XYZ file of N, CA and C in Angstrom:
876
model
N 0.837 -1.206 0.000
C 0.000 0.000 0.000
C 0.870 1.253 0.000
N 0.435 2.253 -0.748
C 1.147 3.514 -0.788
C 0.814 4.344 0.448
N 1.565 5.415 0.661
C 1.314 6.312 1.790
C -0.089 6.921 1.678
N -0.466 7.249 0.444
C -1.793 7.827 0.223
C -2.891 6.852 0.633
N -2.710 5.584 0.325
C -3.698 4.564 0.690
C -3.836 4.467 2.208
N -2.698 4.529 2.911
C -2.737 4.490 4.381
C -3.495 5.691 4.941
N -3.284 6.848 4.314
C -3.977 8.064 4.769
C -5.481 7.909 4.598
N -5.899 7.432 3.421
C -7.325 7.227 3.146
C -7.916 6.220 4.133
N -7.179 5.122 4.367
C -7.646 4.098 5.295
C -7.765 4.663 6.710
N -6.804 5.512 7.096
C -6.841 6.143 8.415
C -8.046 7.060 8.568
N -8.346 7.836 7.514
C -9.517 8.719 7.548
C -10.794 7.896 7.666
N -10.829 6.773 6.940
C -12.004 5.888 6.980
C -12.212 5.328 8.383
N -11.120 4.892 9.035
C -11.225 4.364 10.395
C -11.682 5.449 11.370
N -11.164 6.654 11.181
C -11.550 7.773 12.043
C -13.044 8.068 11.907
N -13.523 8.020 10.658
C -14.951 8.251 10.425
C -15.793 7.162 11.085
N -15.342 5.913 11.006
C -16.066 4.819 11.638
C -16.110 4.988 13.154
N -14.991 5.431 13.737
C -14.942 5.665 15.188
C -15.924 6.757 15.583
N -15.997 7.808 14.764
C -16.908 8.914 15.038
C -18.357 8.428 15.018
N -18.704 7.638 13.988
C -20.061 7.106 13.869
C -20.375 6.186 15.052
N -19.381 5.390 15.469
C -19.579 4.476 16.599
C -19.865 5.240 17.885
N -19.085 6.285 18.141
C -19.301 7.105 19.336
C -20.687 7.750 19.295
N -21.086 8.236 18.115
C -22.410 8.843 17.965
C -23.506 7.834 18.292
N -23.349 6.601 17.777
C -24.349 5.564 18.038
C -24.424 5.219 19.523
N -23.282 5.214 20.196
C -23.270 4.941 21.635
C -23.999 6.042 22.399
N -23.821 7.290 21.941
C -24.536 8.406 22.576
C -26.037 8.264 22.358
N -26.438 7.840 21.159
C -27.850 7.607 20.886
C -28.391 6.484 21.769
N -27.569 5.436 21.983
C -27.976 4.336 22.849
C -28.169 4.842 24.284
N -27.315 5.781 24.687
C -27.438 6.401 26.002
C -28.793 7.098 26.143
N -29.212 7.803 25.072
C -30.528 8.454 25.092
C -31.648 7.421 25.135
N -31.448 6.295 24.454
C -32.450 5.233 24.470
C -32.672 4.714 25.884
N -31.584 4.576 26.643
C -31.709 4.118 28.031
C -32.523 5.112 28.858
N -32.260 6.399 28.655
C -33.026 7.425 29.374
C -34.497 7.400 28.946
N -34.731 7.166 27.655
C -36.097 7.109 27.141
C -36.861 5.936 27.766
N -36.221 4.773 27.807
C -36.857 3.592 28.396
C -37.121 3.794 29.881
N -36.175 4.420 30.566
C -36.339 4.698 31.988
C -37.521 5.629 32.219
N -37.651 6.626 31.354
C -38.775 7.564 31.459
C -40.100 6.838 31.281
N -40.169 5.940 30.314
C -41.402 5.213 30.046
C -41.792 4.321 31.232
N -40.794 3.696 31.852
C -41.083 2.856 33.020
C -41.624 3.695 34.165
N -40.991 4.821 34.397
C -41.436 5.725 35.461
C -42.834 6.253 35.177
N -43.086 6.557 33.909
C -44.390 7.089 33.510
C -45.506 6.076 33.746
N -45.203 4.797 33.503
C -46.212 3.756 33.723
C -46.505 3.558 35.212
N -45.457 3.650 36.024
C -45.622 3.445 37.461
C -46.265 4.653 38.136
N -45.807 5.836 37.738
C -46.303 7.069 38.372
C -46.699 8.084 37.298
N -47.832 7.889 36.666
C -48.254 8.834 35.616
C -48.432 10.242 36.168
N -47.873 11.218 35.442
C -47.966 12.614 35.875
C -49.327 13.203 35.522
N -49.837 14.046 36.398
C -51.078 14.747 36.108
C -50.807 15.891 35.135
N -51.646 15.986 34.130
C -51.486 17.060 33.162
C -51.986 18.375 33.752
N -51.240 19.450 33.549
C -51.699 20.750 34.072
C -52.941 21.223 33.334
N -53.708 22.081 33.968
C -54.921 22.620 33.367
C -54.884 24.141 33.402
N -55.748 24.750 32.606
C -55.785 26.209 32.541
C -56.325 26.831 33.823
N -57.155 26.096 34.549
C -57.698 26.570 35.835
C -58.438 27.905 35.721
N -59.194 28.040 34.657
C -60.018 29.249 34.520
C -59.337 30.413 33.845
N -58.006 30.474 33.915
C -57.277 31.573 33.277
C -56.908 31.172 31.860
N -57.434 31.899 30.882
C -57.153 31.590 29.477
C -56.332 32.740 28.890
N -55.033 32.560 28.734
C -54.182 33.647 28.236
C -54.377 33.895 26.741
N -54.033 35.079 26.318
C -54.133 35.447 24.904
C -52.928 34.871 24.157
N -53.194 34.285 22.993
C -52.156 33.605 22.217
C -52.101 34.174 20.800
N -50.894 34.366 20.297
C -50.681 34.736 18.901
C -50.237 33.494 18.138
N -50.904 33.209 17.030
C -50.513 32.082 16.175
C -49.864 32.645 14.915
N -48.604 32.309 14.708
C -47.863 32.800 13.548
C -47.725 31.700 12.496
N -47.994 32.059 11.239
C -47.925 31.104 10.130
C -46.940 31.612 9.081
N -45.644 31.382 9.272
C -44.659 31.831 8.279
C -44.732 30.965 7.026
N -44.701 31.611 5.854
C -44.776 30.833 4.614
C -44.106 31.574 3.474
N -43.718 30.792 2.471
C -43.118 31.349 1.258
C -43.494 30.456 0.077
N -44.312 31.006 -0.822
C -44.730 30.281 -2.034
C -45.333 28.911 -1.720
N -46.378 28.920 -0.890
C -47.053 27.681 -0.469
C -48.458 27.626 -1.072
N -48.542 27.780 -2.387
C -49.811 27.919 -3.092
C -50.779 26.772 -2.814
N -50.272 25.554 -2.737
C -51.152 24.379 -2.658
C -51.628 24.061 -1.243
N -51.057 24.688 -0.241
C -51.449 24.343 1.129
C -51.893 25.544 1.966
N -51.755 26.757 1.450
C -52.030 27.946 2.254
C -53.480 27.995 2.729
N -54.428 27.678 1.853
C -55.843 27.745 2.241
C -56.172 26.671 3.272
N -55.630 25.495 3.069
C -55.848 24.399 4.009
C -55.318 24.753 5.396
N -54.150 25.374 5.426
C -53.534 25.748 6.700
C -54.397 26.761 7.454
N -54.811 27.834 6.780
C -55.589 28.878 7.448
C -56.935 28.337 7.912
N -57.569 27.514 7.080
C -58.830 26.878 7.485
C -58.632 26.060 8.758
N -57.553 25.306 8.782
C -57.273 24.438 9.926
C -57.036 25.251 11.200
N -56.252 26.303 11.098
C -55.926 27.113 12.276
C -57.167 27.793 12.837
N -58.056 28.220 11.969
C -59.263 28.911 12.434
C -60.297 27.959 13.016
N -60.016 26.663 12.989
C -60.874 25.672 13.652
C -60.356 25.348 15.057
N -59.372 26.100 15.521
C -58.790 25.855 16.828
C -59.850 25.947 17.931
N -59.861 24.937 18.792
C -60.821 24.889 19.896
C -60.288 25.732 21.061
N -60.432 27.042 20.898
C -59.922 28.013 21.865
C -60.807 29.245 21.700
N -61.146 29.938 22.779
C -62.035 31.101 22.642
C -61.567 32.065 21.562
N -62.474 32.441 20.670
C -62.123 33.264 19.515
C -61.512 34.606 19.919
N -61.925 35.121 21.092
C -61.405 36.409 21.539
C -60.094 36.270 22.312
N -59.558 35.040 22.369
C -58.331 34.804 23.128
C -57.148 34.402 22.241
N -57.324 34.525 20.927
C -56.171 34.271 20.059
C -56.268 35.099 18.788
N -55.111 35.407 18.242
C -55.015 36.114 16.968
C -54.148 35.282 16.026
N -54.409 35.415 14.738
C -53.649 34.679 13.723
C -52.909 35.688 12.847
N -51.601 35.510 12.738
C -50.783 36.343 11.865
C -50.238 35.485 10.727
N -50.701 35.749 9.519
C -50.218 35.029 8.337
C -48.996 35.783 7.812
N -47.816 35.221 8.004
C -46.566 35.879 7.618
C -46.182 35.403 6.221
N -46.712 36.068 5.217
C -46.568 35.598 3.850
C -45.545 36.429 3.084
N -44.386 35.835 2.844
C -43.329 36.480 2.059
C -43.332 35.996 0.609
N -44.437 35.444 0.160
C -44.491 34.801 -1.153
C -44.257 35.780 -2.303
N -43.709 35.209 -3.384
C -43.500 35.989 -4.610
C -44.349 35.432 -5.758
N -45.240 34.481 -5.444
C -46.104 33.910 -6.468
C -47.577 34.176 -6.116
N -48.478 33.391 -6.650
C -49.912 33.602 -6.452
C -50.392 33.221 -5.046
N -49.514 32.696 -4.232
C -49.895 32.347 -2.859
C -50.476 33.548 -2.132
N -49.888 34.710 -2.366
C -50.312 35.915 -1.656
C -51.767 36.261 -1.969
N -52.218 35.939 -3.177
C -53.616 36.189 -3.555
C -54.546 35.325 -2.699
N -54.189 34.057 -2.540
C -54.994 33.149 -1.731
C -54.967 33.548 -0.262
N -53.804 34.003 0.211
C -53.685 34.445 1.603
C -54.623 35.616 1.876
N -54.594 36.610 1.001
C -55.453 37.779 1.170
C -56.927 37.383 1.180
N -57.285 36.470 0.283
C -58.668 36.021 0.189
C -59.117 35.329 1.472
N -58.281 34.436 1.996
C -58.633 33.693 3.205
C -58.676 34.598 4.430
N -57.724 35.503 4.528
C -57.703 36.432 5.662
C -58.966 37.284 5.660
N -59.356 37.783 4.496
C -60.582 38.592 4.393
C -61.815 37.759 4.760
N -61.822 36.490 4.341
C -62.955 35.600 4.632
C -63.137 35.414 6.132
N -62.034 35.155 6.844
C -62.146 34.894 8.278
C -62.292 36.172 9.099
N -61.807 37.272 8.573
C -62.072 38.547 9.229
C -63.568 38.834 9.236
N -64.213 38.532 8.117
C -65.654 38.756 8.006
C -66.435 37.859 8.961
N -65.822 36.754 9.370
C -66.460 35.828 10.312
C -66.155 36.181 11.767
N -65.415 37.268 11.959
C -65.141 37.726 13.314
C -63.838 37.250 13.915
N -62.988 36.639 13.116
C -61.698 36.179 13.630
C -60.698 37.332 13.669
N -59.839 37.284 14.655
C -58.763 38.259 14.779
C -57.581 37.748 13.952
N -57.553 38.111 12.684
C -56.556 37.572 11.762
C -56.001 38.684 10.888
N -54.678 38.648 10.669
C -54.027 39.683 9.875
C -53.027 39.052 8.914
N -52.878 39.670 7.759
C -51.842 39.286 6.798
C -50.665 40.234 6.973
N -49.506 39.677 7.231
C -48.290 40.489 7.399
C -47.354 40.161 6.244
N -47.187 41.127 5.358
C -46.371 40.936 4.156
C -45.220 41.924 4.165
N -44.003 41.424 4.063
C -42.828 42.291 4.073
C -42.481 42.746 2.652
N -41.806 43.863 2.575
C -41.392 44.385 1.265
C -40.150 43.672 0.755
N -39.399 43.026 1.649
C -38.247 42.216 1.232
C -38.159 40.993 2.144
N -37.356 40.003 1.770
C -37.260 38.749 2.520
C -35.974 38.696 3.347
N -35.531 39.822 3.845
C -34.308 39.863 4.637
C -34.413 38.919 5.835
N -33.452 38.014 5.966
C -33.456 37.076 7.076
C -34.358 35.879 6.876
N -35.078 35.855 5.751
C -35.968 34.727 5.418
C -36.942 34.427 6.571
N -37.060 33.170 6.983
C -38.038 32.834 8.021
C -37.710 33.528 9.338
N -36.427 33.545 9.701
C -36.024 34.208 10.951
C -36.378 35.688 10.906
N -36.179 36.315 9.744
C -36.506 37.727 9.598
C -38.004 37.979 9.721
N -38.791 37.070 9.125
C -40.248 37.213 9.203
C -40.731 37.070 10.644
N -40.196 36.090 11.363
C -40.587 35.880 12.757
C -40.143 37.056 13.638
N -38.961 37.575 13.364
C -38.455 38.705 14.147
C -39.370 39.920 14.015
N -39.763 40.234 12.782
C -40.634 41.384 12.559
C -42.020 41.143 13.147
N -42.520 39.918 13.011
C -43.871 39.607 13.477
C -43.966 39.578 14.994
N -42.878 39.215 15.656
C -42.887 39.175 17.125
C -43.180 40.553 17.707
N -42.717 41.591 17.036
C -42.967 42.954 17.501
C -44.457 43.289 17.467
N -45.187 42.629 16.580
C -46.606 42.920 16.404
C -47.503 41.985 17.206
N -46.912 40.944 17.778
C -47.707 39.943 18.490
C -48.245 40.500 19.805
N -49.541 40.371 20.024
C -50.167 40.824 21.259
C -50.233 39.729 22.313
N -50.007 38.488 21.882
C -50.139 37.362 22.788
C -49.007 37.232 23.778
N -49.350 36.722 24.955
C -48.327 36.387 25.954
C -47.538 35.174 25.484
N -48.185 34.356 24.638
C -47.560 33.164 24.083
C -47.710 33.178 22.568
N -46.724 32.587 21.877
C -46.716 32.584 20.415
C -46.580 31.154 19.917
N -47.609 30.677 19.216
C -47.575 29.352 18.592
C -47.153 29.525 17.135
N -46.303 28.614 16.658
C -45.754 28.720 15.302
C -46.038 27.430 14.526
N -46.547 27.594 13.303
C -46.810 26.440 12.443
C -46.321 26.728 11.030
N -45.525 25.821 10.479
C -45.143 25.924 9.079
C -46.348 25.574 8.210
N -46.245 25.869 6.919
C -47.396 25.776 6.028
C -47.898 24.355 5.811
N -47.050 23.351 5.996
C -47.457 21.967 5.732
C -47.982 21.256 6.973
N -48.274 22.002 8.047
C -48.767 21.397 9.288
C -50.269 21.578 9.430
N -50.888 20.612 10.118
C -52.324 20.646 10.397
C -52.549 20.264 11.860
N -52.325 21.199 12.782
C -52.471 20.873 14.205
C -53.901 20.495 14.566
N -54.026 19.684 15.601
C -55.347 19.278 16.081
C -56.051 20.472 16.735
N -57.386 20.489 16.728
C -58.131 21.625 17.307
C -57.807 21.892 18.778
N -57.434 20.853 19.533
C -57.159 21.028 20.966
C -55.685 21.335 21.246
N -54.940 21.734 20.214
C -53.501 21.984 20.372
C -53.210 22.983 21.493
N -53.860 24.133 21.485
C -53.579 25.162 22.494
C -54.002 24.707 23.890
N -55.123 24.006 23.980
C -55.574 23.516 25.284
C -54.610 22.478 25.864
N -53.899 21.766 24.979
C -52.957 20.744 25.438
C -51.571 21.292 25.760
N -51.245 22.473 25.264
C -49.890 23.001 25.435
C -49.806 24.188 26.405
N -50.742 25.123 26.302
C -50.669 26.348 27.099
C -50.617 26.086 28.616
N -51.333 25.092 29.165
C -51.283 24.874 30.620
C -49.885 24.602 31.168
N -48.957 24.126 30.338
C -47.608 23.837 30.830
C -46.835 25.112 31.167
N -47.328 26.232 30.692
C -46.686 27.508 31.016
C -47.090 28.006 32.404
N -47.901 27.242 33.122
C -48.175 27.581 34.520
C -46.878 27.613 35.320
N -45.923 26.790 34.880
C -44.572 26.826 35.448
C -43.844 28.008 34.824
N -43.494 28.986 35.633
C -42.909 30.226 35.112
C -41.528 30.042 34.499
N -40.891 28.892 34.736
C -39.579 28.630 34.152
C -39.673 28.070 32.744
N -40.879 27.631 32.361
C -41.075 27.051 31.030
C -41.154 28.161 29.988
N -40.260 28.098 29.010
C -40.257 29.109 27.951
C -40.767 28.593 26.628
N -40.738 27.258 26.456
C -41.140 26.648 25.189
C -41.845 25.323 25.450
N -42.875 25.046 24.672
C -43.504 23.719 24.660
C -43.462 23.212 23.227
N -42.813 22.072 23.033
C -42.687 21.473 21.710
C -43.497 20.187 21.637
N -44.216 19.993 20.522
C -44.997 18.777 20.346
C -44.358 17.873 19.285
N -44.850 16.652 19.245
C -44.319 15.663 18.303
C -44.926 15.861 16.916
N -44.109 15.664 15.881
C -44.612 15.747 14.514
C -45.274 14.431 14.118
N -46.460 14.534 13.505
C -47.094 13.384 12.881
C -46.828 13.430 11.382
N -47.298 12.423 10.651
C -46.991 12.327 9.220
C -48.266 12.015 8.427
N -48.736 12.995 7.684
C -49.959 12.843 6.908
C -49.758 11.857 5.755
N -48.594 11.944 5.095
C -48.355 11.168 3.870
C -47.268 10.117 4.035
N -47.169 9.530 5.212
C -46.106 8.551 5.474
C -46.113 7.396 4.467
N -47.288 6.930 4.061
C -47.401 5.756 3.194
C -47.245 6.088 1.714
N -46.939 7.330 1.383
C -46.899 7.757 -0.018
C -45.826 7.029 -0.831
N -44.616 6.877 -0.278
C -43.515 6.251 -1.007
C -42.457 5.772 -0.020
N -41.450 5.105 -0.547
C -40.348 4.644 0.294
C -39.619 5.835 0.920
N -39.510 6.925 0.175
C -38.839 8.128 0.682
C -39.562 8.668 1.914
N -40.881 8.749 1.848
C -41.637 9.273 2.998
C -41.624 8.285 4.162
N -41.618 6.999 3.869
C -41.538 5.981 4.932
C -40.229 6.107 5.693
N -39.129 6.279 4.977
C -37.818 6.396 5.620
C -37.707 7.688 6.419
N -38.265 8.776 5.888
C -38.262 10.042 6.638
C -39.051 9.907 7.930
N -40.210 9.256 7.829
C -41.046 9.072 9.019
C -40.301 8.270 10.074
N -39.584 7.237 9.644
C -38.815 6.423 10.580
C -37.751 7.272 11.283
N -37.026 8.060 10.509
C -35.987 8.919 11.073
C -36.568 9.917 12.067
N -37.654 10.585 11.676
C -38.255 11.593 12.538
C -38.893 10.980 13.776
N -39.438 9.779 13.636
C -40.026 9.115 14.804
C -38.973 8.816 15.858
N -37.771 8.446 15.416
C -36.666 8.232 16.361
C -36.313 9.545 17.055
N -36.247 10.608 16.264
C -35.914 11.917 16.852
C -36.953 12.347 17.878
N -38.240 12.163 17.540
C -39.304 12.650 18.412
C -39.702 11.655 19.504
N -38.970 10.578 19.627
C -39.170 9.673 20.760
C -37.865 9.563 21.531
N -36.948 8.775 21.008
C -35.691 8.497 21.706
C -34.892 9.768 21.967
N -34.726 10.599 20.951
C -33.856 11.769 21.105
C -34.493 12.855 21.969
N -35.656 13.342 21.570
C -36.265 14.444 22.305
C -36.668 14.036 23.729
N -37.395 12.922 23.849
C -37.822 12.496 25.186
C -36.643 12.037 26.020
N -35.656 11.400 25.374
C -34.457 10.979 26.093
C -33.668 12.159 26.630
N -33.553 13.212 25.838
C -32.845 14.419 26.295
C -33.573 15.069 27.466
N -34.891 15.151 27.351
C -35.643 15.771 28.442
C -35.486 14.959 29.725
N -35.548 13.637 29.620
C -35.433 12.775 30.792
C -34.051 12.891 31.435
N -33.033 13.093 30.597
C -31.664 13.208 31.107
C -31.300 14.634 31.499
N -32.237 15.574 31.334
C -32.023 16.985 31.646
C -30.927 17.586 30.760
N -30.911 17.188 29.479
C -29.990 17.767 28.504
C -30.693 18.903 27.766
N -29.926 19.629 26.950
C -30.516 20.684 26.134
C -31.493 20.075 25.138
N -32.649 20.712 25.004
C -33.668 20.279 24.057
C -33.724 21.248 22.877
N -34.528 20.898 21.900
C -34.625 21.686 20.682
C -36.069 22.047 20.364
N -36.301 23.324 20.057
C -37.547 23.706 19.409
C -37.369 23.384 17.939
N -38.295 22.646 17.361
C -38.126 22.126 16.009
C -38.636 23.043 14.904
N -38.815 24.323 15.222
C -39.158 25.296 14.199
C -40.636 25.454 13.930
N -41.429 24.499 14.398
C -42.864 24.517 14.139
C -43.554 23.573 15.114
N -44.883 23.678 15.185
C -45.675 22.810 16.070
C -45.274 22.961 17.530
N -44.968 24.194 17.921
C -44.607 24.473 19.298
C -45.067 25.858 19.702
N -44.917 26.166 20.991
C -45.359 27.447 21.540
C -44.218 28.078 22.331
N -44.005 29.356 22.119
C -42.999 30.118 22.867
C -43.685 31.093 23.820
N -43.093 31.276 24.975
C -43.447 32.415 25.820
C -42.768 33.637 25.188
N -43.531 34.658 24.880
C -42.951 35.816 24.191
C -41.791 36.421 24.980
N -41.919 36.441 26.300
C -40.852 36.990 27.141
C -39.556 36.196 26.987
N -39.666 34.896 26.694
C -38.478 34.061 26.505
C -37.740 34.453 25.232
N -38.495 34.685 24.166
C -37.883 35.106 22.899
C -37.102 36.403 23.103
N -37.728 37.362 23.772
C -37.077 38.654 24.011
C -35.840 38.504 24.905
N -35.981 37.713 25.961
C -34.882 37.538 26.908
C -33.674 36.861 26.268
N -33.936 35.959 25.321
C -32.849 35.209 24.687
C -32.224 35.947 23.508
N -32.716 37.133 23.209
C -32.113 37.924 22.135
C -32.868 37.916 20.827
N -34.048 37.268 20.816
C -34.885 37.287 19.629
C -34.405 36.377 18.506
N -35.199 36.333 17.439
C -34.847 35.524 16.274
C -33.668 36.146 15.546
N -32.695 35.321 15.176
C -31.502 35.799 14.482
C -31.286 34.969 13.221
N -30.845 35.620 12.160
C -30.767 34.981 10.844
C -29.347 34.608 10.438
N -28.427 34.498 11.406
C -27.037 34.190 11.048
C -26.742 32.697 10.968
N -27.780 31.852 11.129
C -27.642 30.421 10.867
C -28.854 29.974 10.056
N -28.759 28.777 9.464
C -29.894 28.245 8.705
C -30.924 27.577 9.606
N -30.574 27.401 10.871
C -31.513 26.794 11.827
C -31.742 27.769 12.982
N -32.504 28.816 12.675
C -32.796 29.835 13.684
C -33.543 29.256 14.877
N -34.278 28.156 14.660
C -35.016 27.511 15.746
C -34.076 26.862 16.764
N -33.078 26.132 16.277
C -32.092 25.496 17.159
C -31.271 26.557 17.893
N -30.881 27.591 17.168
C -30.094 28.679 17.745
C -30.822 29.340 18.911
N -32.084 29.721 18.702
C -32.841 30.386 19.761
C -33.119 29.423 20.917
N -33.310 28.137 20.602
C -33.521 27.131 21.646
C -32.342 27.114 22.623
N -31.143 27.069 22.082
C -29.949 27.003 22.927
C -29.766 28.286 23.727
N -29.972 29.440 23.068
C -29.795 30.705 23.777
C -30.811 30.849 24.911
N -32.024 30.384 24.690
C -33.048 30.453 25.738
C -32.681 29.568 26.923
N -32.233 28.348 26.654
C -31.892 27.424 27.740
C -30.633 27.864 28.489
N -29.692 28.457 27.776
C -28.504 28.991 28.441
C -28.854 30.162 29.349
N -29.994 30.794 29.091
C -30.483 31.877 29.951
C -31.378 31.371 31.077
N -31.500 30.051 31.189
C -32.237 29.483 32.316
C -33.661 29.050 32.033
N -34.131 29.212 30.790
C -35.488 28.797 30.442
C -35.547 27.293 30.190
N -36.718 26.714 30.424
C -36.906 25.277 30.252
C -37.784 24.997 29.041
N -37.425 23.933 28.291
C -38.260 23.465 27.185
C -38.979 22.189 27.621
N -40.283 22.171 27.446
C -41.083 20.977 27.748
C -41.404 20.283 26.435
N -41.153 18.975 26.369
C -41.473 18.209 25.181
C -42.665 17.304 25.467
N -43.675 17.353 24.599
C -44.892 16.562 24.777
C -44.975 15.499 23.680
N -44.524 14.301 23.997
C -44.546 13.220 23.016
C -45.973 12.802 22.681
N -46.879 12.943 23.651
C -48.244 12.457 23.451
C -49.113 13.416 22.643
N -48.649 14.645 22.409
C -49.398 15.611 21.602
C -48.794 15.625 20.195
N -49.565 15.188 19.221
C -49.060 15.049 17.855
C -49.615 16.138 16.949
N -48.724 16.723 16.148
C -49.115 17.732 15.166
C -48.809 17.189 13.774
N -49.832 16.753 13.032
C -49.608 16.143 11.713
C -49.028 17.129 10.701
N -48.192 16.591 9.801
C -47.578 17.410 8.757
C -47.265 16.548 7.546
N -47.031 17.203 6.411
C -46.641 16.496 5.199
C -45.123 16.396 5.128
N -44.633 15.230 4.733
C -43.210 15.007 4.511
C -42.868 15.348 3.061
N -41.639 15.812 2.792
C -41.237 16.012 1.393
C -41.384 14.709 0.616
N -42.076 14.751 -0.496
C -42.350 13.523 -1.250
C -41.401 13.321 -2.425
N -40.552 14.316 -2.696
C -39.592 14.214 -3.788
C -38.177 14.388 -3.257
N -37.223 13.769 -3.946
C -35.838 13.792 -3.484
C -35.264 15.203 -3.439
N -35.662 16.056 -4.379
C -35.133 17.431 -4.399
C -35.512 18.162 -3.111
N -36.787 18.056 -2.713
C -37.230 18.708 -1.485
C -36.557 18.134 -0.258
N -36.375 16.807 -0.242
C -35.723 16.160 0.888
C -34.267 16.594 1.018
N -33.559 16.641 -0.098
C -32.144 17.045 -0.069
C -31.994 18.481 0.406
N -32.899 19.357 -0.051
C -32.859 20.756 0.370
C -33.096 20.877 1.876
N -34.076 20.123 2.382
C -34.390 20.143 3.808
C -33.213 19.640 4.636
N -32.641 18.496 4.238
C -31.539 17.902 4.996
C -30.301 18.792 4.967
N -30.071 19.449 3.833
C -28.937 20.380 3.729
C -29.078 21.512 4.740
N -30.288 22.089 4.818
C -30.521 23.178 5.768
C -30.303 22.707 7.198
N -30.837 21.548 7.523
C -30.731 21.048 8.892
C -29.282 20.749 9.274
N -28.547 20.094 8.365
C -27.158 19.712 8.677
C -26.252 20.938 8.757
N -26.330 21.800 7.752
C -25.476 22.994 7.758
C -25.864 23.926 8.898
N -27.171 24.084 9.117
C -27.626 24.960 10.198
C -27.207 24.459 11.562
N -27.249 23.143 11.753
C -26.802 22.573 13.029
C -25.339 22.842 13.281
N -24.515 22.709 12.220
C -23.084 22.981 12.353
C -22.845 24.466 12.636
N -23.596 25.337 11.959
C -23.455 26.778 12.192
C -23.828 27.137 13.624
N -24.889 26.536 14.124
C -25.321 26.827 15.492
C -24.302 26.327 16.511
N -23.760 25.138 16.290
C -22.720 24.602 17.184
C -21.510 25.521 17.211
N -21.107 26.008 16.064
C -19.965 26.919 15.964
C -20.259 28.226 16.674
N -21.490 28.723 16.491
C -21.890 30.004 17.123
C -21.911 29.883 18.632
C-alpha cells in the first residue's frame, strides 16, 4: 500500500470511530427514554390545566410560495378549539407567487367571520423565516406565540394541550411531536417518518429525561414571548434559527417541555429534491449553530 492509501484508510477508520461514538450516545438516550417510560407507567404525571385563566395567544404562520397548502392551513388554524377572543392569527406571507392572492382572500374571509386575523407581508425577505418571525414578534399581542409551518395541520385542541404547561414560570417553550400525513406515499416518505419518529421519541424524550438541552423544532410548538425577548430574539445568522434560539433560551435558564403524546400532523417532502434541500438546511444549520 502507498502512503496515500494508508492516509485514506486512516480517515475511513476515524470516520467509523466517530459514527460508533455517535451511536453509543444515541444508545445512552435510548436508556433514558426507556427509563422515562417505566417511570411514567408506574407514576403517571397529572397534566396541568388552565384553571379558569385563558391567556391570549398569537398564532404565527410563516410561509413562502405555499400555493397548494395555504388555504388548508388557514382553514385548519381557524378551527382551533380556543375562545375566539383569546387568540389572533398572523399570516406571515413572504411569497413571490400567487400564494399571496390566496392568503389575502382567506384572511378577508375569516375577518368577516369575526376572527382576529391579519396578513403580514414584508417588502423584502431579509433574514428569510427568521426575519419574518423577528418582525412579526414585535406585532404579536399574545403572551404566548404558537408557530406552524405551512405543511402542518395541528389538532383543534392543540392550544388547550400546550398552554397549561406555562403555569410553570420557568417554562419558555412547549414542543410537540410531529405526525406524518403522507407517510405511506412512497419509500422516501416511509424512511423520513422512521428517522423523525426516532428523533421525536428516543432523542427528544431521552434528552428531556436526562435533563440535557432540548430543541424547538421550528414549528408545532409554543414560545413564551418573554423568553424570545430575553434570549435575544430571532436571528438569521444560521440556517436553523429555531435550534439557535432554543440554545440561547436554555442557556439563559429557560426550560423546554417536550410533549410526546401531543401530535401535530404534517406532510413530509415527497420528492428527493425537497428532501435534499431540507436535509442540507438542517445539517449545515446545526453545524453553524454549534460553531456560534
